[in-house]
Each structure stands twice: as C-alpha cells, then as structure tokens.
Coordinates of C-alpha atoms in Angstrom, one line a residue:
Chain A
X29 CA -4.3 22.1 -27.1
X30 CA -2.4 19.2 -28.1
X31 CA -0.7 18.8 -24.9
X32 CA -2.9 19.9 -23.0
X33 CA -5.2 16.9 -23.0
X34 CA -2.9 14.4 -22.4
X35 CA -1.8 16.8 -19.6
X36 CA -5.8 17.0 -18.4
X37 CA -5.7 13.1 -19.0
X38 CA -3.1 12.3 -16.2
X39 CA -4.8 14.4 -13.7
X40 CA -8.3 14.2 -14.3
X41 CA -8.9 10.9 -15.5
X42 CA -8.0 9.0 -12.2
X43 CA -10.8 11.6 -10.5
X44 CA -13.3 11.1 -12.4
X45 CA -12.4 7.0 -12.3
X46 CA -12.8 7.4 -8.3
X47 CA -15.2 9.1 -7.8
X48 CA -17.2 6.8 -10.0
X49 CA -15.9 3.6 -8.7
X50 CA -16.7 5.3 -5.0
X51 CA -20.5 5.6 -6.3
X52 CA -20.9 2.5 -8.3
X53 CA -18.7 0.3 -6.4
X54 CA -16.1 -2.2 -8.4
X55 CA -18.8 -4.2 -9.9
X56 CA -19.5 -1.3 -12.2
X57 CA -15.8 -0.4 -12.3
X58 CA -15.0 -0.6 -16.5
X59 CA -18.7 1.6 -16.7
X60 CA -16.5 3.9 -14.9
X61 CA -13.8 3.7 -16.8
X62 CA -15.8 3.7 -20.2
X63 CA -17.5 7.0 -18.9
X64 CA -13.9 8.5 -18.2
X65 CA -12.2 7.7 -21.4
X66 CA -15.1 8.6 -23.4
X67 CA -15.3 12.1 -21.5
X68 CA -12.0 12.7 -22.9
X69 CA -13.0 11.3 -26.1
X70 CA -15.8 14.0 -26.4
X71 CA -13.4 16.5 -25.3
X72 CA -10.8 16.1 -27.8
X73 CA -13.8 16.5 -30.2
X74 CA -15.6 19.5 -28.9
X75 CA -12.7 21.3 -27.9
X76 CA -11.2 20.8 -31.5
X77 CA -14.0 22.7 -33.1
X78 CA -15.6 25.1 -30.3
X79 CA -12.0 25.6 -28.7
X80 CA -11.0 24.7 -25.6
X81 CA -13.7 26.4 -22.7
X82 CA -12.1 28.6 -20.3
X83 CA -12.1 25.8 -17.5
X84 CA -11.2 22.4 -19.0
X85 CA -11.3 20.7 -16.0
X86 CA -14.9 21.8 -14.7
X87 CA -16.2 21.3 -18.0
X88 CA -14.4 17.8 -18.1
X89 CA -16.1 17.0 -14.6
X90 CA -19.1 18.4 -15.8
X91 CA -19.6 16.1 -18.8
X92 CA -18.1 12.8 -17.2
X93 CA -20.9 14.2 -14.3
X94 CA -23.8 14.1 -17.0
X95 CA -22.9 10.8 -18.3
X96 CA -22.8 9.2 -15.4
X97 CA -26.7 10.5 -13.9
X98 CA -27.4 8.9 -17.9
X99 CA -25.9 6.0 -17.4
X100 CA -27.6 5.4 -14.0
X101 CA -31.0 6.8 -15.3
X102 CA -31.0 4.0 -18.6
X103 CA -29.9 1.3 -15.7
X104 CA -32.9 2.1 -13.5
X105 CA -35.1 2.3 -16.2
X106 CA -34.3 -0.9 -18.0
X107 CA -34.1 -2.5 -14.2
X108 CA -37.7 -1.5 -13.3
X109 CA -38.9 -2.8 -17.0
X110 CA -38.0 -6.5 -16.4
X111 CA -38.1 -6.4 -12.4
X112 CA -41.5 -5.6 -11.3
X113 CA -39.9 -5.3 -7.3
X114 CA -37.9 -2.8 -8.2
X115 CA -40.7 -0.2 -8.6
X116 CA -40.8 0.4 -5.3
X117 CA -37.2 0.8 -4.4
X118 CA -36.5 2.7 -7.3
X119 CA -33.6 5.1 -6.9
X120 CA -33.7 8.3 -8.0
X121 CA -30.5 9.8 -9.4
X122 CA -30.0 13.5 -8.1
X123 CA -27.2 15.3 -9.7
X124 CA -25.6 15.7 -6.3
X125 CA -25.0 12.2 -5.8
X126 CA -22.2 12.7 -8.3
X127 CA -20.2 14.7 -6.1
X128 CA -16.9 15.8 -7.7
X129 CA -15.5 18.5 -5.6
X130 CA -11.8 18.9 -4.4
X131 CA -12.8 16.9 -1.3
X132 CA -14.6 14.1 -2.5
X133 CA -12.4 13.7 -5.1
X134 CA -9.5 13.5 -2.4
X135 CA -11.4 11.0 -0.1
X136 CA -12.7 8.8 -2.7
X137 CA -8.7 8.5 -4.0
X138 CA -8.1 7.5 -0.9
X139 CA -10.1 4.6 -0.2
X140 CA -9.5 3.6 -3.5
X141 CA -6.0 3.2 -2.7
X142 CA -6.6 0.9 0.4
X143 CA -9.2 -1.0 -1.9
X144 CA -6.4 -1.8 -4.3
X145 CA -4.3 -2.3 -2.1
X146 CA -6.1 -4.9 0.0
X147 CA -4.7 -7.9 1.2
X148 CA -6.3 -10.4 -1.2
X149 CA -5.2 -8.6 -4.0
X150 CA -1.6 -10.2 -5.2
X151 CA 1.1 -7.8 -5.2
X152 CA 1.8 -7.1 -8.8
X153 CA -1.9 -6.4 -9.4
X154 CA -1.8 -3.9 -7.1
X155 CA 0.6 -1.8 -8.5
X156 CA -0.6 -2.1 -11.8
X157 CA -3.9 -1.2 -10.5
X158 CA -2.6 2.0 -8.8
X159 CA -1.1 3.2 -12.1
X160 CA -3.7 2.6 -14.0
X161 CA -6.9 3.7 -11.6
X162 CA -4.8 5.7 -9.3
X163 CA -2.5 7.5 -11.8
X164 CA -4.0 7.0 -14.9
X165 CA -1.5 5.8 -16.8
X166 CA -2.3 4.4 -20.2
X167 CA -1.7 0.5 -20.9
X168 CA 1.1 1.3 -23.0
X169 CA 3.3 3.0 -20.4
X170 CA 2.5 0.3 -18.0
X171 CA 3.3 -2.1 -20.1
X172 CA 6.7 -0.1 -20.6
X173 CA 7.3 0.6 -17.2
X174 CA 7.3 -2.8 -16.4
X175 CA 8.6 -4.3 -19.6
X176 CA 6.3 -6.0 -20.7
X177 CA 3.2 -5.5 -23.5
X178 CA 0.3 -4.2 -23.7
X179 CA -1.7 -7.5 -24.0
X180 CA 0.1 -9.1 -20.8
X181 CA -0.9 -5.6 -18.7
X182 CA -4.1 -6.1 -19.8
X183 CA -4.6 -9.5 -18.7
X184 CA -2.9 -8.8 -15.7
X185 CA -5.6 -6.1 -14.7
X186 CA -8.4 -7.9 -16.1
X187 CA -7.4 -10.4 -14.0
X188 CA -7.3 -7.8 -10.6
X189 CA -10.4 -6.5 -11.3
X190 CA -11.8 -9.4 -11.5
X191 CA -10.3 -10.1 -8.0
X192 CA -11.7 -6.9 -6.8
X193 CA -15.2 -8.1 -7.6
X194 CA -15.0 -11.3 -6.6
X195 CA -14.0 -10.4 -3.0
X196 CA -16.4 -7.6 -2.8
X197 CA -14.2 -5.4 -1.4
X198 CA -15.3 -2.0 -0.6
X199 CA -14.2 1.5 -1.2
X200 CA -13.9 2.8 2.7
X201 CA -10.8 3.6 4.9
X202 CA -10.4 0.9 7.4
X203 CA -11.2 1.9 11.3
X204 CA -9.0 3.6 13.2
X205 CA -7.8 -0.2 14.9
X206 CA -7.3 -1.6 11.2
X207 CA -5.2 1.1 10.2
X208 CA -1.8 0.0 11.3
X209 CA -2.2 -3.1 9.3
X210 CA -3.9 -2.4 6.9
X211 CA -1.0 0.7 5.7
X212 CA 1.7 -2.1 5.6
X213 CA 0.2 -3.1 2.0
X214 CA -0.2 0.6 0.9
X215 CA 3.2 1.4 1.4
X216 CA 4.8 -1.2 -0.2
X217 CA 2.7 -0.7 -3.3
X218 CA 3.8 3.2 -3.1
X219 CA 7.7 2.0 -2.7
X220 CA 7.3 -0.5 -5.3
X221 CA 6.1 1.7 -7.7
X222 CA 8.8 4.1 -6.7
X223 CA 11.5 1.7 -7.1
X224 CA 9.7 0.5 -10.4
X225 CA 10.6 4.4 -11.7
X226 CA 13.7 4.7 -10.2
X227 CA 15.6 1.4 -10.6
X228 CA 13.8 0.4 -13.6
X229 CA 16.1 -0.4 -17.1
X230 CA 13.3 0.9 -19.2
X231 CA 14.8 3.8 -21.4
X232 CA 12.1 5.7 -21.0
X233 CA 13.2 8.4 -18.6
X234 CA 10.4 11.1 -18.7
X235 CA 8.2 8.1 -18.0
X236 CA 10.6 6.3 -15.1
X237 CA 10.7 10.2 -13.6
X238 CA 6.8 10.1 -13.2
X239 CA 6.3 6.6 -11.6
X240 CA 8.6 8.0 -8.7
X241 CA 6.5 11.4 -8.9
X242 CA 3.5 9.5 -8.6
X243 CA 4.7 7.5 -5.7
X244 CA 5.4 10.8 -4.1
X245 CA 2.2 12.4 -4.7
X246 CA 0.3 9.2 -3.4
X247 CA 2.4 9.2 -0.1
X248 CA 1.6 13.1 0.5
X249 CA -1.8 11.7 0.1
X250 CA -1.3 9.8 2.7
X251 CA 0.2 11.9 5.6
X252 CA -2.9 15.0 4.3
X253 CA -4.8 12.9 5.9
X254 CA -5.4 12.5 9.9
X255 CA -6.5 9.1 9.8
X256 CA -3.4 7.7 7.7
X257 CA -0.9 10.7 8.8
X258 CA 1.2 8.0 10.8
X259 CA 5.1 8.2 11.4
X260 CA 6.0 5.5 8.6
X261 CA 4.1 6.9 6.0
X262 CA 6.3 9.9 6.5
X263 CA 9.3 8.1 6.8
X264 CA 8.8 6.7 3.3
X265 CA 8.0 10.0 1.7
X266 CA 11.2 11.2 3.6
X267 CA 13.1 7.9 1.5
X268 CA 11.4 8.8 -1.5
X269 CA 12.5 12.5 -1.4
X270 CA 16.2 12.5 -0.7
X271 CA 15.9 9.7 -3.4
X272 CA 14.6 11.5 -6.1
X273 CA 16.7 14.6 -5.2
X274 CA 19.3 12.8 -7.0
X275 CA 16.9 11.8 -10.2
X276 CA 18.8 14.0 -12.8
X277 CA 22.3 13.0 -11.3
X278 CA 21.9 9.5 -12.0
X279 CA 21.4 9.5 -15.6
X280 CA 23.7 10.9 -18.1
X281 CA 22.7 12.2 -21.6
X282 CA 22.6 8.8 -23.4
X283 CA 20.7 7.5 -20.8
X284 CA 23.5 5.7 -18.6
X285 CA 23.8 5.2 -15.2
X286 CA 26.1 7.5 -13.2
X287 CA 27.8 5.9 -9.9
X288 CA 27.1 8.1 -6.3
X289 CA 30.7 8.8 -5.9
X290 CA 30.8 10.0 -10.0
X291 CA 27.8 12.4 -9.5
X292 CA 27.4 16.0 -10.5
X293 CA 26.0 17.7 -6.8
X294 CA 25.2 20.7 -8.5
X295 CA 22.5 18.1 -10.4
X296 CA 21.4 17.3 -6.2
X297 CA 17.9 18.6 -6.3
X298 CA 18.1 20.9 -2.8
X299 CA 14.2 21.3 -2.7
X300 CA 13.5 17.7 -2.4
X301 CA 16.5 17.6 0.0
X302 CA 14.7 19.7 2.5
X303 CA 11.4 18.1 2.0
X304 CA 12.9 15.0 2.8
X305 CA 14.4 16.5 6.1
X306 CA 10.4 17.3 7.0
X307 CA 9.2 14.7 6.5
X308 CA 12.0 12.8 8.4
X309 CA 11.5 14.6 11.2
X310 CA 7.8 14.4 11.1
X311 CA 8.6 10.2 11.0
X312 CA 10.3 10.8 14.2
X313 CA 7.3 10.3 16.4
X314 CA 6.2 6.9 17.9
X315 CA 8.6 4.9 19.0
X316 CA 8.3 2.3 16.1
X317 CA 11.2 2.1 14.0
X318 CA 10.2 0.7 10.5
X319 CA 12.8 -0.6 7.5
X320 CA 11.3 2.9 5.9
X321 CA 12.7 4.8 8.6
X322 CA 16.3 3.3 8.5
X323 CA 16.1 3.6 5.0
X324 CA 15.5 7.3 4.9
X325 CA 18.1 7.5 7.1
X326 CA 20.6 6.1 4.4
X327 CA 19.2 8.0 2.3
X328 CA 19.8 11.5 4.7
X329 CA 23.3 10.6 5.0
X330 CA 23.6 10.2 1.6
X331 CA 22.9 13.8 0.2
X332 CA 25.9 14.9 2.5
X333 CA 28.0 14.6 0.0
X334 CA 31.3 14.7 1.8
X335 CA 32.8 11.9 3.3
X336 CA 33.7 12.0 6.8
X337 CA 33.6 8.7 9.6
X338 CA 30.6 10.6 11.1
X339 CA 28.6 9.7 7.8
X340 CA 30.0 6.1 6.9
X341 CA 29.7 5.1 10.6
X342 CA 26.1 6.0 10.7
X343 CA 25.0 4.2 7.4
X344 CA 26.9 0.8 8.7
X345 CA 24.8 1.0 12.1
X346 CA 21.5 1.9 10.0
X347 CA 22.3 -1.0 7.4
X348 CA 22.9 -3.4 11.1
X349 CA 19.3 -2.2 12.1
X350 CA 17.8 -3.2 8.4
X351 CA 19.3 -6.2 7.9
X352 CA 18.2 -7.3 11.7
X353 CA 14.2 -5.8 10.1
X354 CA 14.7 -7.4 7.0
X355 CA 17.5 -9.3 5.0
X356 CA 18.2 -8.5 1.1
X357 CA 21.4 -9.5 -0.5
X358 CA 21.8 -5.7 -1.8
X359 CA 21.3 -4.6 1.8
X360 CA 24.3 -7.0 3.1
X361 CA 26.4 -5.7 0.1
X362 CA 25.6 -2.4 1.0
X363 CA 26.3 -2.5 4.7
X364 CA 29.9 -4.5 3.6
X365 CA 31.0 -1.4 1.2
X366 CA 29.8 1.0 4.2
X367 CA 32.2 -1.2 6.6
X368 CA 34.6 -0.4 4.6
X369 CA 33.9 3.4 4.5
X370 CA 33.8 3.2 8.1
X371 CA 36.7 0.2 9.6
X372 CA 38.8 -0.1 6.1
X373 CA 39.0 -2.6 3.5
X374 CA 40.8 -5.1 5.1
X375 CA 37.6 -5.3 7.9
X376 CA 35.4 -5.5 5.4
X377 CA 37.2 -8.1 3.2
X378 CA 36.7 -10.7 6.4
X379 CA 32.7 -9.5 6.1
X380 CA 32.5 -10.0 2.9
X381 CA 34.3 -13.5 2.5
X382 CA 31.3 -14.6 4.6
X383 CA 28.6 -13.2 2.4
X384 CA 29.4 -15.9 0.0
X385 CA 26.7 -14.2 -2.5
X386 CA 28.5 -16.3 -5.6
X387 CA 25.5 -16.0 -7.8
X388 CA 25.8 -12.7 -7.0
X389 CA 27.3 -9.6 -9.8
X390 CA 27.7 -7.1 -7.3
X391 CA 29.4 -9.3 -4.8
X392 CA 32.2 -10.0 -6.8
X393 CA 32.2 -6.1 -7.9
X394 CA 32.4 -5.6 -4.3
X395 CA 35.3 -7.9 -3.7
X396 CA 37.2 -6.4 -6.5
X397 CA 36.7 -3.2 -5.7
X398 CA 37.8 -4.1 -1.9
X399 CA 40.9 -5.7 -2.6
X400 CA 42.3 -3.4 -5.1
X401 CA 45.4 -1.7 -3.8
X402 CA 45.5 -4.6 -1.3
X403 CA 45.8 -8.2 -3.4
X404 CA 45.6 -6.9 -6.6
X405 CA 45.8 -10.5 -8.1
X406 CA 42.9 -11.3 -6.3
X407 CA 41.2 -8.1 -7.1
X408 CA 41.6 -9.2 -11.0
X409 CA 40.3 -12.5 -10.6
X410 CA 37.1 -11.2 -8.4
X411 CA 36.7 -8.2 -11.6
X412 CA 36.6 -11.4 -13.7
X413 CA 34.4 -13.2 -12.2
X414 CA 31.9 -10.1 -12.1
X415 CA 32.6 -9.6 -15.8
X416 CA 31.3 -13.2 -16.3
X417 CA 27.8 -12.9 -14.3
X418 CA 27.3 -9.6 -15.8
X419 CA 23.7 -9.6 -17.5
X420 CA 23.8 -6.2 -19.3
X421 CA 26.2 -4.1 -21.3
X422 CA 25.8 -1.3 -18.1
X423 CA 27.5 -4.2 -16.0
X424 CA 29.8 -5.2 -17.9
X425 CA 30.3 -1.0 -18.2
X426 CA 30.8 -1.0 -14.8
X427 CA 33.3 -3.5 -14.3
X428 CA 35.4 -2.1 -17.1
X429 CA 35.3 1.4 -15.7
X430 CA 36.5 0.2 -12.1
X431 CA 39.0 -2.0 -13.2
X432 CA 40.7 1.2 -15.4
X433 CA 40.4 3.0 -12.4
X434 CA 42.5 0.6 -10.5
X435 CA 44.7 -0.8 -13.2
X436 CA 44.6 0.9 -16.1
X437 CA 45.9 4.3 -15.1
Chain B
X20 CA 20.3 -24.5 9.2
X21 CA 20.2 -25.0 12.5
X22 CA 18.9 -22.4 15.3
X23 CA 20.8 -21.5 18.3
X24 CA 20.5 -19.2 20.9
X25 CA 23.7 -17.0 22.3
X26 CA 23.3 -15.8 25.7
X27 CA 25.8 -13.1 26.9
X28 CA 27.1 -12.7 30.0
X29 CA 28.9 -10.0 31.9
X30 CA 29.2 -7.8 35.2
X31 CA 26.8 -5.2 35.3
X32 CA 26.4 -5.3 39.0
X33 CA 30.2 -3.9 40.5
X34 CA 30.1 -0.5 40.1
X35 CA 33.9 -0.1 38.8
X36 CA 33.3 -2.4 36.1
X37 CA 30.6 -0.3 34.2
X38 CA 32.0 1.7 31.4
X39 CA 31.3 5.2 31.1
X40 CA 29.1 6.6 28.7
X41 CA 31.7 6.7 25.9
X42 CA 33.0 3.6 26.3
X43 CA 29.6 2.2 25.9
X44 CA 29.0 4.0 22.7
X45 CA 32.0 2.2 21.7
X46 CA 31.0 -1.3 22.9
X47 CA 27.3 -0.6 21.5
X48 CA 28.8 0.2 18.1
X49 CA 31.7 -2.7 18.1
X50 CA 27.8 -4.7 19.0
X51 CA 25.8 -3.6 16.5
X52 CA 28.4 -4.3 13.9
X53 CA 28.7 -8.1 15.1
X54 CA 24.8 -8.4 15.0
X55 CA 24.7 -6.6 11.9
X56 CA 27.3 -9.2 10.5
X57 CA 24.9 -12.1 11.1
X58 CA 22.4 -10.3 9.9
X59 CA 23.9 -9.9 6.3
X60 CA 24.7 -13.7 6.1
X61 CA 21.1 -13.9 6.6
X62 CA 21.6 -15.4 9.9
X63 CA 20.6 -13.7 12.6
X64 CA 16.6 -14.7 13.8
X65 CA 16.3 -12.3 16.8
X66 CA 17.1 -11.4 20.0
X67 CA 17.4 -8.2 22.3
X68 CA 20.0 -6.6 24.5
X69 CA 18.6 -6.3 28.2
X70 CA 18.3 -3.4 30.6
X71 CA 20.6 -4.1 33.8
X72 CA 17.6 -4.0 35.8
X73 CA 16.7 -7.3 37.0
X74 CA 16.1 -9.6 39.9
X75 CA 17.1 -13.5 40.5
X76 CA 14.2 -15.3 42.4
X77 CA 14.9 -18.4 44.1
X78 CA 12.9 -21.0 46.1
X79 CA 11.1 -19.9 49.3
X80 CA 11.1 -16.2 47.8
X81 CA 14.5 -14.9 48.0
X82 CA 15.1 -12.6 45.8
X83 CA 18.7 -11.2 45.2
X84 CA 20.1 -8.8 42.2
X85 CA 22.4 -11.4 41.1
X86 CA 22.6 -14.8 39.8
X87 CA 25.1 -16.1 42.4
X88 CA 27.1 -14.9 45.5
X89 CA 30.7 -15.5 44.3
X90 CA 29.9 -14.9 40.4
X91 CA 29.1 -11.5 39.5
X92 CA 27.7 -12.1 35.9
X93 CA 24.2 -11.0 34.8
X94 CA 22.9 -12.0 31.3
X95 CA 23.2 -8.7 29.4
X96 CA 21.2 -9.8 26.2
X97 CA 20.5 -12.9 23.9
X98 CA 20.5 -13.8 19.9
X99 CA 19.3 -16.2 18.2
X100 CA 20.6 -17.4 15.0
X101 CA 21.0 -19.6 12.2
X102 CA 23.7 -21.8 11.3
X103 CA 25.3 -24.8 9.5
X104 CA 26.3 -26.9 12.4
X105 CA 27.4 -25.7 15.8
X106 CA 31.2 -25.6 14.6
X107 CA 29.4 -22.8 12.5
X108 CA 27.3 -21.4 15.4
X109 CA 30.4 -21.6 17.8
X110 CA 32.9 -19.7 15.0
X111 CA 30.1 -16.7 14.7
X112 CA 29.7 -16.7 18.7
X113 CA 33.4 -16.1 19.3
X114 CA 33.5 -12.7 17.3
X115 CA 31.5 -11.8 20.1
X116 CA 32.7 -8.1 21.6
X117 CA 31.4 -9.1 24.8
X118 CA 34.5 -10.9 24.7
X119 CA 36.9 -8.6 24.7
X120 CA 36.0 -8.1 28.7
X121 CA 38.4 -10.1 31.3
X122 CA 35.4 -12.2 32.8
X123 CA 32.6 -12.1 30.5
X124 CA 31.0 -15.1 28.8
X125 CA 29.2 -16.1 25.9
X126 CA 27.2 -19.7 26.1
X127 CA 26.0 -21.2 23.0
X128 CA 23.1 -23.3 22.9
X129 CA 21.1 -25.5 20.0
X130 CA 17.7 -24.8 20.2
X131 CA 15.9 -28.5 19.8
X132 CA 13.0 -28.0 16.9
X133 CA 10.7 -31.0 16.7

C-alpha cells in the first residue's frame, strides 16, 4: 500500500483534476484541485484501516465523483439563498454530469492541454502548469526539476492560474482551421518539458526519467487523436523516442554524464528505437518539414551507432536545414563537429573560426578538440580557454578527460 | 548588420551544360553546406533555389526562355543574408559553389532598409 498511492497519485490525480476543471471551468480550478487532493487524503485513511478495495482507481473516481455533486449541491444551495433569480435557473446536479470514464477522461486531458498551453499564457507557466495539472507532479518535484523552491513554483502557478482566469479561456479543442496554430505552443511545452528531464543538472534521475516519460505520454496523446494526429506532432514523439532510447546510456552510476562516442550500446533501449522509426515515418506525410522533423532525423542517425560518411553526411545537411528553420549556437556547434565527421577537421576548422561563439564553453571544446593532432599548440590554448568558461565541475570534467585523450596518453 | 541579397546565376538552358543527376547531388550538397555555413553564423535570412522553369517577358509581349540572346545565364536561386559591411557580404558570397562553374555568376546586392 505504501507505494501504491503515490503510484495512484501520479495517474489518477491529473484525471480527476480534468475532468473537474472541464465541468467547473478554471474559475473553480483550486475547488478542483482541493477535491482531488482530498480524495487522496481520504484514501490513505480509509484504505489504511478497511484495506485497500479491490479497484482503487474506481473507488478513487468514485469518491472524488461524490465530492464533487456535494460541492456543487452546497454551491447551488447557498446561491439560491442570497439570489432570489436564481430559483428559477437552478441547476440540478445529476450524477452523470460527472462523467469520468476512459473517454472523457482522455478528451477533457486534451483540451486541457491546449488550454494551458494557450497563447496568452507565458511560456514557463505553461510548463509548470502541465506538470502540475497535466502530470500531477507534486510542488516539490517541480520545484526540483526546475531548480528552484517550492515557494517560487508556487508563485509561479498562482500567478498562471490566475492568468487562466483572467483570460477566460476555455477548455475546448480549437476548430479544425485553428489547429495548425494553435499545436505550435503545445509542442513546444511537450519538448520543453522533455528537454527539462533530459538535459536538466538536477540529480534527481528517477525524477528527470519521468519528465521525458511524461512528454512522451502527452505527445501519444496527441497523435490518438484525429483532430491533433498531424505529421509534426509525430515527428516530435519520433525526437523524443530515439532520445530517450539512450536515457540509461547517458548517465553513469554516480550520476555523471557519459559522451555519445563513450556510450555502452548494449544500454541503447531498441524498443524506443523502433517506436521512434514509427513514428518517423508516420511524420513523413504533408509536405511541411518542421525543426521537429529534422531533429528526429539527427536523432535517427544517431542510434546507428557506427560511423560511416553515409551517417555524418546526412546529419551536416539536416543541421544546414535547422539552422536555415531556426538558429541556436548549439545547433551551429553541432553542425561544425558533424563537418568534420563528414569533410575533416581541417574543413571544419575554417567553419568554426567564423562561429566566433567566444562566450561560448563548448566552442572552444570544439576547437580544441578539432585541432588536436593538427596544431596541437593551438589545440592547448583553445582546451584552456574552455577550462576557464567552464561553469560546472562536469565541464571542467570534460575538458580534462579530452585533453588526456589527446595529450596525456 | 546589414541585409543583402545574393542572386546566383548560371546556364540552365544549353542542354550540355546540365549535370547529370549525380553531379547535381554533388553540387546540391557542396550548396547546402555553404547555406548551412551562413546559417550557423546566424546569417542567413532566407531565400530559395528555383526550378529551371521560367520565362523572360519583355515589352510588347515577347516572351523568350532566356534573359538575353548572347548570354545564356538564368537566375538559378537567391539568399538573403546578414552581414557586417559589404566587404563582409562580398567575402561570404565568394564561397559560393556556384562558382566553381566556368561562366556562372554571383551578384551581390545591399538591400536599402529605411
């Protein structure tokens, strides 16, 4: 029983939240959360004498389901007491309109997550909102994940609830016309918080695994659905697969990073490999070609573990494509190291130079790396200069270990 | 920074000067990775290759397949892109593959932004 309400907590909680949002609408949305929490409350009390009923989560459902028609009953009632008008519009509460089967539940995620994720909300709220209404993450791991604390999360959501009221937004799924635009702003929030898990520095790895796990479970959400079923949304799921297929190679057991080229393959999750071929080829209709497309295509080439020109030579024209989509420093970094995969250093070295990224950690790591074997004089001075913009001890790590490898052997 | 616009220029009307499929692979790749370049000094704005069909129109409709009798050079595509200065602009233009073909031409221009 101990874990399995914590366990019930993750998956139930951000059901029952929906649904009652859905029926309530955001002006009533911490009633809805109050009535969750305190479902769980009851249960950890109940189940902790009577023992746990044979189905936890229809029981769960069941109680947060009772609540609810209470809460709207005592509303009604005191409503009618001091508002004489609104006798004759008085809403009856039917049990039905409480409607938490598989379905419902499903729907009522959904629009919630194109609620959340509406324009007017700023950025950051929305991905706190998602983990918190969407995933139901506790304020504690939020506050973890993004290293922070708990009374700065709070605020924070406070603060995009607040939001959520004041612009009235509802809990539909925009038209058919809408839906284009209206995705753009859902997938990001679903690639931030996958980044958020994967790239984070938080120590918490169990945690970092389950913000890229929730990602991925949102964006199947996603392409279940006709409506939103739309060749990016697959092609970030595809990114987010091949991605996560490498999850356990990344880390060792205290918790460092382990470079690509250093990896254990036998650690390559082949399950998520394949999914992430399905879904790639699923992306492949339409003849839009999105950043999330020509990432996943990085990321395809990337499971093959072997190098060959076929595989460098494709990255380099995928990371031309991006940058032309969408600029990022690490993106140009990227495409430089995958120049020299595919043309040589000395290629690449003329790339690079013009760059000039000289705030940059990585760029000099790059440089270093680059001119190794070919000025090694220069390669020292670039591993310097790395050594002095590095922030963490994992930088400064990963300077040391690269310089060894060139130098020190 | 400044924006300009590079036009490229080369033959695509004599039929023994188009390259066969291969070579094109080749010249689209040794492309892609001087656009790509721009791109990852943040540089490049936008811009297309073209399809080799097209048609020049002149006064009193006359319409012909290229730009002049005696010069067989079509525009084959056009960038735009950012830069310091046109010394800067000029430098980025001359990495241009295009210009590793006897009679092709790149023309840079400054695009005026008031």
């Amino acid at each position: 029983m101990p874990e399995l309400i914590p366990h019930l907590f993750r998956t139930e909680y951000r059901k029952i939240v929906a649904v009652l949002c859905k029926h309530f609408g955001f002006r009533q949305i911490e009633i809805a959360e109050d009535i969750a929490s305190d479902t769980f409350l009851v249960a950890s009390q109940t189940w902790g004498i009577e023992g746990v009923p044979k189905n936890p989560t229809a029981w769960l459902h069941n109680v947060a389901k009772n609540k609810a028609i209470n809460h709207l009953q005592r509303n009604a009632l005191f409503e009618n007491k001091i508002s004489e008008q609104l006798k004759d519009n008085q809403d009856e509460v039917y049990e039905d309109d409480i409607d938490l089967s598989p379905l419902h539940i499903n729907d009522s995620q959904l629009q919630m997550m194109f609620a959340v994720c509406h324009p007017s909300i700023p950025t950051e709220a929305q991905v706190g909102l998602c983990l918190r209404i969407l995933c139901g993450f506790g304020i504690e791991e939020i506050a973890d994940a993004f290293l922070s604390n708990k009374e700065t999360i709070n605020k924070r959501l406070f603060r995009a609830k607040e939001k959520l009221r004041e612009e009235n937004i509802p809990i539909e799924l925009p038209n058919a016309f809408q839906i284009e635009e209206r995705l753009q702003p859902v997938l990001t929030t679903i690639y931030l918080l996958f980044n958020e898990g994967y790239y984070s520095v938080s120590q918490n790895t169990p945690l970092k695994k389950d913000l890229c796990l929730e990602a991925i479970r949102l964006c199947t959400m996603l392409v279940e659905n006709t409506l939103t079923n739309k060749p990016q949304a697959n092609a970030l799921l595809a990114l987010m697969c091949f991605h996560i297929s490498r999850f356990d190679a990344r880390m060792n057991e205290s918790g460092e990073l382990v470079l690509y080229e250093e990896q254990d393959i036998n650690l390559w999750n082949p399950d998520w490999i394949s999914k992430g071929g399905y879904f790639l080829h699923c992306a492949a209709s339409g003849d839009q070609i999105s950043k999330y497309h020509l990432e996943a295509g990085i990321a395809y080439w990337h499971t093959q573990k072997n190098d060959s020109t076929e595989k460098w030579d494709n990255i380099l024209q995928l990371y031309n494509q991006l940058l032309q989509i969408e600029y990022s420093p690490i993106a140009a970094l990227n495409r430089t190291y995958a120049l020299s995969k595919a043309r040589g250093n000395e290629a690449a070295i003329t790339e690079a130079e013009k760059l000039q990224l000289t705030n940059n950690f990585f760029y000099y790591l790059l440089l270093g790396e680059l001119y190794a074997g070919i000025n090694n004089e220069i390669s020292k001075l670039h591993f310097d200069k790395a050594l002095m913009l590095a922030k963490t001890p994992v930088d400064r790590q990963a300077v040391q270990k690269k310089v060894d490898a060139h130098f020190n052997n | 920074m400044e924006e300009y616009l590079i036009l490229m220029r080369l033959d695509l009307l004599t039929r023994e000067a188009q390259p066969s499929p291969e070579q094109l692979q080749v010249y689209m790749k040794m492309y892609n990775d001087w656009v790509g370049g721009i791109a990852a000094q943040d540089k490049f704005v936008g811009g297309k290759g073209l399809s080799t069909e097209g048609k020049v129109i002149k006064p009193n409709n006359v319409v012909t397949d290229g730009p002049f009798v005696e010069i067989k050079e079509s525009l084959a595509g056009f960038i735009m892109i950012k830069a310091k200065d046109f010394d800067d602009a000029l430098a980025i233009a001359k990495e241009c593959p295009i210009l590793k073909g006897e009679g092709n031409s790149v023309e840079v221009r400054k695009v005026i932004n008031k």
